[in-house]
């Protein structure tokens, strides 16, 4: 009787260890992660981590789930915990770099992508990561500057180029900038614009005509002077406002045309309609 009870207790204990063990939770969480069910995967992976707090693979999977759920700060913290445990693991470094990149911390991400490439140069993720970080830094800090990393990955040299001290703008440069703002935007050839906008192409020459007409009216009012109109300044301001409005419309159409031109390569061979 007593032996039977002991045997039953051992059986229940074995069953409990199978269904509630770290490996069971980890396997279920991994399966759900591969199925892209990230929220449910975290439920099991969190339970597994409670049993094995220092398991690197579990930390990586939890970080990955949070990354896909756009919980970037949480993903970074988990990846950093894994990094403290396995600083030479390329998968840890790659995940940490990607988490920083998605958080917009491109300089830090670049540091880890570069470090990872030194450890495992065969992993394509590090090469593409370095490239996209450099592009993001250039887009945010201005073109014409290429990060030149010192051996200790110091970005001081890069920042000295990106944010160089400039002289205060002269009057001539201010006038040139104002002239550029008042100028009608340079457009693509009409045959390409017709193909992009189709039947709505007529809107572009129409607003251009309004722009020219308001400009001529503004010059005419200035030539007449105050002796003819008591409301000269309100009229001038109205002309300027109208020209600015149609110029903004033209800028919008130009942006749309340039985007369509980049997306559809067939437009580069457009013939006159």
PDB file of C-alpha atoms in Angstrom:
ATOM      1  CA  UNK A   1       0.000   0.000   0.000  1.00  0.00           C
ATOM      2  CA  UNK A   2       2.708   2.447   1.020  1.00  0.00           C
ATOM      3  CA  UNK A   3       4.886   1.400  -1.937  1.00  0.00           C
ATOM      4  CA  UNK A   4       1.926   2.001  -4.268  1.00  0.00           C
ATOM      5  CA  UNK A   5       1.446   5.521  -2.861  1.00  0.00           C
ATOM      6  CA  UNK A   6       5.131   6.321  -3.261  1.00  0.00           C
ATOM      7  CA  UNK A   7       5.020   5.069  -6.858  1.00  0.00           C
ATOM      8  CA  UNK A   8       1.961   7.241  -7.564  1.00  0.00           C
ATOM      9  CA  UNK A   9       3.653  10.318  -6.090  1.00  0.00           C
ATOM     10  CA  UNK A  10       6.715   9.711  -8.220  1.00  0.00           C
ATOM     11  CA  UNK A  11       4.531   9.362 -11.324  1.00  0.00           C
ATOM     12  CA  UNK A  12       2.723  12.630 -10.588  1.00  0.00           C
ATOM     13  CA  UNK A  13       6.050  14.335  -9.918  1.00  0.00           C
ATOM     14  CA  UNK A  14       7.459  13.066 -13.232  1.00  0.00           C
ATOM     15  CA  UNK A  15       4.345  14.241 -15.094  1.00  0.00           C
ATOM     16  CA  UNK A  16       4.565  17.659 -13.469  1.00  0.00           C
ATOM     17  CA  UNK A  17       8.242  17.967 -14.423  1.00  0.00           C
ATOM     18  CA  UNK A  18       7.379  17.109 -18.050  1.00  0.00           C
ATOM     19  CA  UNK A  19       4.461  19.519 -18.486  1.00  0.00           C
ATOM     20  CA  UNK A  20       5.764  22.372 -16.335  1.00  0.00           C
ATOM     21  CA  UNK A  21       9.455  22.207 -17.104  1.00  0.00           C
ATOM     22  CA  UNK A  22      11.571  24.933 -18.615  1.00  0.00           C
ATOM     23  CA  UNK A  23      12.094  22.963 -21.823  1.00  0.00           C
ATOM     24  CA  UNK A  24       8.347  22.492 -22.361  1.00  0.00           C
ATOM     25  CA  UNK A  25       7.630  26.229 -22.042  1.00  0.00           C
ATOM     26  CA  UNK A  26      10.625  27.052 -24.229  1.00  0.00           C
ATOM     27  CA  UNK A  27       9.560  24.677 -27.009  1.00  0.00           C
ATOM     28  CA  UNK A  28       5.993  25.973 -27.047  1.00  0.00           C
ATOM     29  CA  UNK A  29       7.214  29.573 -27.068  1.00  0.00           C
ATOM     30  CA  UNK A  30       9.648  28.817 -29.919  1.00  0.00           C
ATOM     31  CA  UNK A  31       6.875  27.159 -31.928  1.00  0.00           C
ATOM     32  CA  UNK A  32       4.575  30.147 -31.483  1.00  0.00           C
ATOM     33  CA  UNK A  33       7.391  32.516 -32.376  1.00  0.00           C
ATOM     34  CA  UNK A  34       7.945  30.700 -35.675  1.00  0.00           C
ATOM     35  CA  UNK A  35       4.198  30.975 -36.312  1.00  0.00           C
ATOM     36  CA  UNK A  36       4.477  34.747 -35.674  1.00  0.00           C
ATOM     37  CA  UNK A  37       2.072  34.561 -32.741  1.00  0.00           C
ATOM     38  CA  UNK A  38       4.314  36.832 -30.696  1.00  0.00           C
ATOM     39  CA  UNK A  39       1.971  37.678 -27.821  1.00  0.00           C
ATOM     40  CA  UNK A  40       1.202  34.043 -27.019  1.00  0.00           C
ATOM     41  CA  UNK A  41       4.853  33.125 -27.483  1.00  0.00           C
ATOM     42  CA  UNK A  42       5.831  35.659 -24.829  1.00  0.00           C
ATOM     43  CA  UNK A  43       3.430  34.064 -22.358  1.00  0.00           C
ATOM     44  CA  UNK A  44       5.325  30.761 -22.472  1.00  0.00           C
ATOM     45  CA  UNK A  45       8.786  32.257 -22.886  1.00  0.00           C
ATOM     46  CA  UNK A  46       8.287  34.465 -19.837  1.00  0.00           C
ATOM     47  CA  UNK A  47       7.366  31.398 -17.805  1.00  0.00           C
ATOM     48  CA  UNK A  48      10.423  29.576 -19.090  1.00  0.00           C
ATOM     49  CA  UNK A  49      12.651  32.524 -18.156  1.00  0.00           C
ATOM     50  CA  UNK A  50      11.332  32.469 -14.602  1.00  0.00           C
ATOM     51  CA  UNK A  51      12.733  28.952 -14.318  1.00  0.00           C
ATOM     52  CA  UNK A  52      16.043  29.714 -16.077  1.00  0.00           C
ATOM     53  CA  UNK A  53      16.732  33.474 -15.706  1.00  0.00           C
ATOM     54  CA  UNK A  54      20.116  33.311 -17.451  1.00  0.00           C
ATOM     55  CA  UNK A  55      19.168  31.241 -20.491  1.00  0.00           C
ATOM     56  CA  UNK A  56      20.490  33.243 -23.481  1.00  0.00           C
ATOM     57  CA  UNK A  57      18.299  31.696 -26.185  1.00  0.00           C
ATOM     58  CA  UNK A  58      15.172  32.390 -24.168  1.00  0.00           C
ATOM     59  CA  UNK A  59      16.248  36.013 -23.697  1.00  0.00           C
ATOM     60  CA  UNK A  60      16.821  36.306 -27.441  1.00  0.00           C
ATOM     61  CA  UNK A  61      13.406  34.901 -28.307  1.00  0.00           C
ATOM     62  CA  UNK A  62      11.682  37.189 -25.814  1.00  0.00           C
ATOM     63  CA  UNK A  63      13.576  40.158 -27.240  1.00  0.00           C
ATOM     64  CA  UNK A  64      12.601  39.149 -30.773  1.00  0.00           C
ATOM     65  CA  UNK A  65       8.917  38.937 -29.844  1.00  0.00           C
ATOM     66  CA  UNK A  66       9.019  42.383 -28.258  1.00  0.00           C
ATOM     67  CA  UNK A  67      10.807  43.751 -31.303  1.00  0.00           C
ATOM     68  CA  UNK A  68       8.073  42.535 -33.631  1.00  0.00           C
ATOM     69  CA  UNK A  69       5.447  43.918 -31.237  1.00  0.00           C
ATOM     70  CA  UNK A  70       7.273  47.309 -31.453  1.00  0.00           C
ATOM     71  CA  UNK A  71       8.150  47.232 -27.753  1.00  0.00           C
ATOM     72  CA  UNK A  72      11.606  48.517 -28.651  1.00  0.00           C
ATOM     73  CA  UNK A  73      12.732  49.534 -25.161  1.00  0.00           C
ATOM     74  CA  UNK A  74      11.795  46.147 -23.759  1.00  0.00           C
ATOM     75  CA  UNK A  75      13.526  44.425 -26.670  1.00  0.00           C
ATOM     76  CA  UNK A  76      16.710  46.414 -26.036  1.00  0.00           C
ATOM     77  CA  UNK A  77      16.730  45.600 -22.316  1.00  0.00           C
ATOM     78  CA  UNK A  78      16.333  41.877 -22.965  1.00  0.00           C
ATOM     79  CA  UNK A  79      19.002  41.903 -25.675  1.00  0.00           C
ATOM     80  CA  UNK A  80      21.361  43.777 -23.349  1.00  0.00           C
ATOM     81  CA  UNK A  81      20.800  41.133 -20.675  1.00  0.00           C
ATOM     82  CA  UNK A  82      21.700  38.448 -23.203  1.00  0.00           C
ATOM     83  CA  UNK A  83      24.738  40.477 -24.300  1.00  0.00           C
ATOM     84  CA  UNK A  84      26.028  40.633 -20.724  1.00  0.00           C
ATOM     85  CA  UNK A  85      25.901  36.832 -20.641  1.00  0.00           C
ATOM     86  CA  UNK A  86      27.331  36.174 -24.122  1.00  0.00           C
ATOM     87  CA  UNK A  87      29.234  39.169 -25.513  1.00  0.00           C
ATOM     88  CA  UNK A  88      30.824  37.128 -28.298  1.00  0.00           C
ATOM     89  CA  UNK A  89      27.579  35.585 -29.534  1.00  0.00           C
ATOM     90  CA  UNK A  90      26.953  37.099 -33.000  1.00  0.00           C
ATOM     91  CA  UNK A  91      23.206  36.459 -32.814  1.00  0.00           C
ATOM     92  CA  UNK A  92      23.001  38.439 -29.583  1.00  0.00           C
ATOM     93  CA  UNK A  93      24.964  41.319 -31.109  1.00  0.00           C
ATOM     94  CA  UNK A  94      22.839  41.319 -34.271  1.00  0.00           C
ATOM     95  CA  UNK A  95      19.577  41.433 -32.325  1.00  0.00           C
ATOM     96  CA  UNK A  96      20.830  44.207 -30.046  1.00  0.00           C
ATOM     97  CA  UNK A  97      21.993  46.251 -33.041  1.00  0.00           C
ATOM     98  CA  UNK A  98      18.661  45.793 -34.817  1.00  0.00           C
ATOM     99  CA  UNK A  99      16.752  46.827 -31.694  1.00  0.00           C
ATOM    100  CA  UNK A 100      18.776  50.032 -31.412  1.00  0.00           C
ATOM    101  CA  UNK A 101      18.273  50.710 -35.123  1.00  0.00           C
ATOM    102  CA  UNK A 102      14.501  50.368 -34.877  1.00  0.00           C
ATOM    103  CA  UNK A 103      14.545  52.722 -31.910  1.00  0.00           C
ATOM    104  CA  UNK A 104      16.238  55.377 -34.034  1.00  0.00           C
ATOM    105  CA  UNK A 105      19.568  55.181 -32.190  1.00  0.00           C
ATOM    106  CA  UNK A 106      21.535  54.760 -35.406  1.00  0.00           C
ATOM    107  CA  UNK A 107      24.994  55.579 -34.012  1.00  0.00           C
ATOM    108  CA  UNK A 108      24.718  52.941 -31.278  1.00  0.00           C
ATOM    109  CA  UNK A 109      23.309  50.443 -33.770  1.00  0.00           C
ATOM    110  CA  UNK A 110      26.228  51.142 -36.115  1.00  0.00           C
ATOM    111  CA  UNK A 111      28.660  50.408 -33.287  1.00  0.00           C
ATOM    112  CA  UNK A 112      27.152  46.959 -32.662  1.00  0.00           C
ATOM    113  CA  UNK A 113      26.748  46.100 -36.352  1.00  0.00           C
ATOM    114  CA  UNK A 114      30.439  46.947 -36.877  1.00  0.00           C
ATOM    115  CA  UNK A 115      31.496  44.949 -33.824  1.00  0.00           C
ATOM    116  CA  UNK A 116      29.419  41.990 -34.979  1.00  0.00           C
ATOM    117  CA  UNK A 117      30.962  42.055 -38.446  1.00  0.00           C
ATOM    118  CA  UNK A 118      34.403  41.808 -36.851  1.00  0.00           C
ATOM    119  CA  UNK A 119      33.321  38.718 -34.934  1.00  0.00           C
ATOM    120  CA  UNK A 120      31.348  37.004 -37.729  1.00  0.00           C
ATOM    121  CA  UNK A 121      32.039  38.643 -41.083  1.00  0.00           C
ATOM    122  CA  UNK A 122      30.101  35.949 -42.956  1.00  0.00           C
ATOM    123  CA  UNK A 123      26.743  37.064 -41.506  1.00  0.00           C
ATOM    124  CA  UNK A 124      25.058  39.259 -44.119  1.00  0.00           C
ATOM    125  CA  UNK A 125      22.939  40.961 -41.462  1.00  0.00           C
ATOM    126  CA  UNK A 126      25.950  42.889 -40.177  1.00  0.00           C
ATOM    127  CA  UNK A 127      26.942  44.189 -43.611  1.00  0.00           C
ATOM    128  CA  UNK A 128      23.431  45.316 -44.499  1.00  0.00           C
ATOM    129  CA  UNK A 129      23.037  46.764 -40.996  1.00  0.00           C
ATOM    130  CA  UNK A 130      26.141  48.919 -41.360  1.00  0.00           C
ATOM    131  CA  UNK A 131      24.901  50.158 -44.727  1.00  0.00           C
ATOM    132  CA  UNK A 132      21.426  51.099 -43.526  1.00  0.00           C
ATOM    133  CA  UNK A 133      22.808  52.830 -40.412  1.00  0.00           C
ATOM    134  CA  UNK A 134      25.178  54.941 -42.490  1.00  0.00           C
ATOM    135  CA  UNK A 135      22.306  55.884 -44.799  1.00  0.00           C
ATOM    136  CA  UNK A 136      20.060  56.773 -41.860  1.00  0.00           C
ATOM    137  CA  UNK A 137      22.780  58.932 -40.296  1.00  0.00           C
ATOM    138  CA  UNK A 138      23.371  60.747 -43.573  1.00  0.00           C
ATOM    139  CA  UNK A 139      19.648  61.336 -44.101  1.00  0.00           C
ATOM    140  CA  UNK A 140      19.282  62.762 -40.600  1.00  0.00           C
ATOM    141  CA  UNK A 141      22.508  64.776 -40.454  1.00  0.00           C
ATOM    142  CA  UNK A 142      23.012  65.840 -44.033  1.00  0.00           C
ATOM    143  CA  UNK A 143      24.640  64.327 -47.084  1.00  0.00           C
ATOM    144  CA  UNK A 144      28.265  64.629 -48.018  1.00  0.00           C
ATOM    145  CA  UNK A 145      29.555  63.190 -44.756  1.00  0.00           C
ATOM    146  CA  UNK A 146      30.762  59.622 -44.411  1.00  0.00           C
ATOM    147  CA  UNK A 147      31.303  58.174 -40.941  1.00  0.00           C
ATOM    148  CA  UNK A 148      35.002  57.462 -40.363  1.00  0.00           C
ATOM    149  CA  UNK A 149      35.215  55.238 -37.335  1.00  0.00           C
ATOM    150  CA  UNK A 150      38.327  55.246 -35.228  1.00  0.00           C
ATOM    151  CA  UNK A 151      39.528  51.925 -33.751  1.00  0.00           C
ATOM    152  CA  UNK A 152      37.461  52.488 -30.614  1.00  0.00           C
ATOM    153  CA  UNK A 153      34.349  53.293 -32.699  1.00  0.00           C
ATOM    154  CA  UNK A 154      34.442  56.954 -31.702  1.00  0.00           C
ATOM    155  CA  UNK A 155      32.057  59.050 -33.827  1.00  0.00           C
ATOM    156  CA  UNK A 156      33.671  62.403 -32.989  1.00  0.00           C
ATOM    157  CA  UNK A 157      35.299  62.631 -36.412  1.00  0.00           C
ATOM    158  CA  UNK A 158      31.946  62.088 -38.089  1.00  0.00           C
ATOM    159  CA  UNK A 159      30.142  64.685 -36.001  1.00  0.00           C
ATOM    160  CA  UNK A 160      32.829  67.280 -36.741  1.00  0.00           C
ATOM    161  CA  UNK A 161      31.920  66.904 -40.426  1.00  0.00           C
ATOM    162  CA  UNK A 162      28.176  66.623 -40.041  1.00  0.00           C
ATOM    163  CA  UNK A 163      27.807  69.651 -37.769  1.00  0.00           C
ATOM    164  CA  UNK A 164      30.633  71.923 -38.890  1.00  0.00           C
ATOM    165  CA  UNK A 165      30.563  75.566 -37.756  1.00  0.00           C
ATOM    166  CA  UNK A 166      29.220  77.858 -40.464  1.00  0.00           C
ATOM    167  CA  UNK A 167      29.361  81.633 -40.847  1.00  0.00           C
ATOM    168  CA  UNK A 168      26.204  83.630 -40.312  1.00  0.00           C
ATOM    169  CA  UNK A 169      24.235  84.005 -43.570  1.00  0.00           C
ATOM    170  CA  UNK A 170      24.948  87.170 -45.495  1.00  0.00           C
ATOM    171  CA  UNK A 171      22.301  89.425 -46.975  1.00  0.00           C
ATOM    172  CA  UNK A 172      23.032  88.093 -50.443  1.00  0.00           C
ATOM    173  CA  UNK A 173      22.461  84.481 -49.349  1.00  0.00           C
ATOM    174  CA  UNK A 174      19.177  85.471 -47.710  1.00  0.00           C
ATOM    175  CA  UNK A 175      18.049  87.142 -50.924  1.00  0.00           C
ATOM    176  CA  UNK A 176      19.104  84.113 -52.951  1.00  0.00           C
ATOM    177  CA  UNK A 177      17.138  81.824 -50.643  1.00  0.00           C
ATOM    178  CA  UNK A 178      14.056  84.061 -50.909  1.00  0.00           C
ATOM    179  CA  UNK A 179      14.404  84.097 -54.703  1.00  0.00           C
ATOM    180  CA  UNK A 180      14.562  80.294 -54.741  1.00  0.00           C
ATOM    181  CA  UNK A 181      11.400  80.127 -52.606  1.00  0.00           C
ATOM    182  CA  UNK A 182       9.545  82.520 -54.939  1.00  0.00           C
ATOM    183  CA  UNK A 183      10.687  80.714 -58.067  1.00  0.00           C
ATOM    184  CA  UNK A 184       8.326  78.349 -59.914  1.00  0.00           C
ATOM    185  CA  UNK A 185       9.639  74.805 -59.360  1.00  0.00           C
ATOM    186  CA  UNK A 186      11.514  73.094 -62.183  1.00  0.00           C
ATOM    187  CA  UNK A 187       9.271  70.436 -63.675  1.00  0.00           C
ATOM    188  CA  UNK A 188       9.879  67.306 -65.716  1.00  0.00           C
ATOM    189  CA  UNK A 189       9.269  67.350 -69.492  1.00  0.00           C
ATOM    190  CA  UNK A 190       5.560  67.653 -70.427  1.00  0.00           C
ATOM    191  CA  UNK A 191       5.478  64.230 -72.112  1.00  0.00           C
ATOM    192  CA  UNK A 192       6.451  62.511 -68.843  1.00  0.00           C
ATOM    193  CA  UNK A 193       4.053  64.642 -66.785  1.00  0.00           C
ATOM    194  CA  UNK A 194       1.190  63.763 -69.149  1.00  0.00           C
ATOM    195  CA  UNK A 195       1.905  60.087 -68.698  1.00  0.00           C
ATOM    196  CA  UNK A 196       2.053  60.446 -64.890  1.00  0.00           C
ATOM    197  CA  UNK A 197      -1.060  62.588 -64.368  1.00  0.00           C
ATOM    198  CA  UNK A 198      -3.159  61.474 -67.334  1.00  0.00           C
ATOM    199  CA  UNK A 199      -6.343  63.504 -67.728  1.00  0.00           C
ATOM    200  CA  UNK A 200      -5.447  65.625 -64.697  1.00  0.00           C
ATOM    201  CA  UNK A 201      -2.350  67.007 -66.404  1.00  0.00           C
ATOM    202  CA  UNK A 202      -4.299  70.181 -67.277  1.00  0.00           C
ATOM    203  CA  UNK A 203      -4.183  71.216 -63.591  1.00  0.00           C
ATOM    204  CA  UNK A 204      -0.455  71.949 -63.819  1.00  0.00           C
ATOM    205  CA  UNK A 205      -0.513  74.504 -66.689  1.00  0.00           C
ATOM    206  CA  UNK A 206      -3.681  75.979 -65.173  1.00  0.00           C
ATOM    207  CA  UNK A 207      -2.081  76.786 -61.799  1.00  0.00           C
ATOM    208  CA  UNK A 208       1.058  77.960 -63.611  1.00  0.00           C
ATOM    209  CA  UNK A 209      -1.106  80.444 -65.503  1.00  0.00           C
ATOM    210  CA  UNK A 210      -2.607  81.652 -62.205  1.00  0.00           C
ATOM    211  CA  UNK A 211       0.897  82.033 -60.767  1.00  0.00           C
ATOM    212  CA  UNK A 212       2.052  84.176 -63.710  1.00  0.00           C
ATOM    213  CA  UNK A 213      -1.157  86.207 -63.708  1.00  0.00           C
ATOM    214  CA  UNK A 214      -0.884  87.054 -60.019  1.00  0.00           C
ATOM    215  CA  UNK A 215       2.772  87.997 -60.524  1.00  0.00           C
ATOM    216  CA  UNK A 216       1.895  90.404 -63.329  1.00  0.00           C
ATOM    217  CA  UNK A 217      -0.899  91.895 -61.216  1.00  0.00           C
ATOM    218  CA  UNK A 218       1.533  92.401 -58.328  1.00  0.00           C
ATOM    219  CA  UNK A 219       3.999  94.251 -60.605  1.00  0.00           C
ATOM    220  CA  UNK A 220       1.170  96.367 -62.052  1.00  0.00           C
ATOM    221  CA  UNK A 221      -0.037  97.408 -58.597  1.00  0.00           C
ATOM    222  CA  UNK A 222       3.479  98.345 -57.518  1.00  0.00           C
ATOM    223  CA  UNK A 223       3.886 100.520 -60.620  1.00  0.00           C
ATOM    224  CA  UNK A 224       0.590 102.342 -60.037  1.00  0.00           C
ATOM    225  CA  UNK A 225       1.447 103.195 -56.436  1.00  0.00           C
ATOM    226  CA  UNK A 226      -0.620 104.616 -53.593  1.00  0.00           C
ATOM    227  CA  UNK A 227      -2.123 107.450 -55.625  1.00  0.00           C
ATOM    228  CA  UNK A 228      -4.562 105.130 -57.416  1.00  0.00           C
ATOM    229  CA  UNK A 229      -5.609 102.681 -54.659  1.00  0.00           C
ATOM    230  CA  UNK A 230      -6.181 103.225 -50.973  1.00  0.00           C
ATOM    231  CA  UNK A 231      -6.088  99.430 -50.446  1.00  0.00           C
ATOM    232  CA  UNK A 232      -2.852  98.855 -52.328  1.00  0.00           C
ATOM    233  CA  UNK A 233      -1.099  96.840 -49.605  1.00  0.00           C
ATOM    234  CA  UNK A 234      -4.027  94.456 -48.997  1.00  0.00           C
ATOM    235  CA  UNK A 235      -4.154  93.822 -52.747  1.00  0.00           C
ATOM    236  CA  UNK A 236      -0.416  93.174 -52.897  1.00  0.00           C
ATOM    237  CA  UNK A 237      -0.641  90.807 -49.949  1.00  0.00           C
ATOM    238  CA  UNK A 238      -3.518  88.975 -51.626  1.00  0.00           C
ATOM    239  CA  UNK A 239      -1.443  88.532 -54.803  1.00  0.00           C
ATOM    240  CA  UNK A 240       1.489  87.185 -52.798  1.00  0.00           C
ATOM    241  CA  UNK A 241      -0.780  84.800 -50.891  1.00  0.00           C
ATOM    242  CA  UNK A 242      -2.329  83.503 -54.134  1.00  0.00           C
ATOM    243  CA  UNK A 243       1.107  82.962 -55.680  1.00  0.00           C
ATOM    244  CA  UNK A 244       2.303  81.118 -52.588  1.00  0.00           C
ATOM    245  CA  UNK A 245      -0.766  78.858 -52.605  1.00  0.00           C
ATOM    246  CA  UNK A 246      -0.410  77.806 -56.237  1.00  0.00           C
ATOM    247  CA  UNK A 247       3.358  77.394 -55.796  1.00  0.00           C
ATOM    248  CA  UNK A 248       2.719  74.984 -52.910  1.00  0.00           C
ATOM    249  CA  UNK A 249       0.340  73.058 -55.156  1.00  0.00           C
ATOM    250  CA  UNK A 250       3.054  72.914 -57.811  1.00  0.00           C
ATOM    251  CA  UNK A 251       5.584  71.656 -55.248  1.00  0.00           C
ATOM    252  CA  UNK A 252       3.150  68.911 -54.265  1.00  0.00           C
ATOM    253  CA  UNK A 253       2.615  67.874 -57.885  1.00  0.00           C
ATOM    254  CA  UNK A 254       6.365  67.931 -58.521  1.00  0.00           C
ATOM    255  CA  UNK A 255       6.993  65.662 -55.524  1.00  0.00           C
ATOM    256  CA  UNK A 256       4.296  63.259 -56.714  1.00  0.00           C
ATOM    257  CA  UNK A 257       5.729  63.228 -60.227  1.00  0.00           C
ATOM    258  CA  UNK A 258       9.274  62.548 -59.002  1.00  0.00           C
ATOM    259  CA  UNK A 259       8.053  59.714 -56.775  1.00  0.00           C
ATOM    260  CA  UNK A 260       6.112  58.130 -59.645  1.00  0.00           C
ATOM    261  CA  UNK A 261       9.153  58.526 -61.884  1.00  0.00           C
ATOM    262  CA  UNK A 262      11.308  56.607 -59.378  1.00  0.00           C
ATOM    263  CA  UNK A 263       8.733  53.868 -58.741  1.00  0.00           C
ATOM    264  CA  UNK A 264       7.808  53.172 -62.380  1.00  0.00           C
ATOM    265  CA  UNK A 265      10.934  52.748 -64.544  1.00  0.00           C
ATOM    266  CA  UNK A 266       8.809  52.667 -67.732  1.00  0.00           C
ATOM    267  CA  UNK A 267       8.261  56.409 -67.350  1.00  0.00           C
ATOM    268  CA  UNK A 268      11.929  56.939 -68.173  1.00  0.00           C
ATOM    269  CA  UNK A 269      11.109  55.822 -71.716  1.00  0.00           C
ATOM    270  CA  UNK A 270       7.894  57.818 -71.996  1.00  0.00           C
ATOM    271  CA  UNK A 271       7.109  59.132 -75.440  1.00  0.00           C
ATOM    272  CA  UNK A 272       5.167  62.288 -76.192  1.00  0.00           C
ATOM    273  CA  UNK A 273       1.389  61.790 -75.996  1.00  0.00           C
TER     274      UNK A 273
END
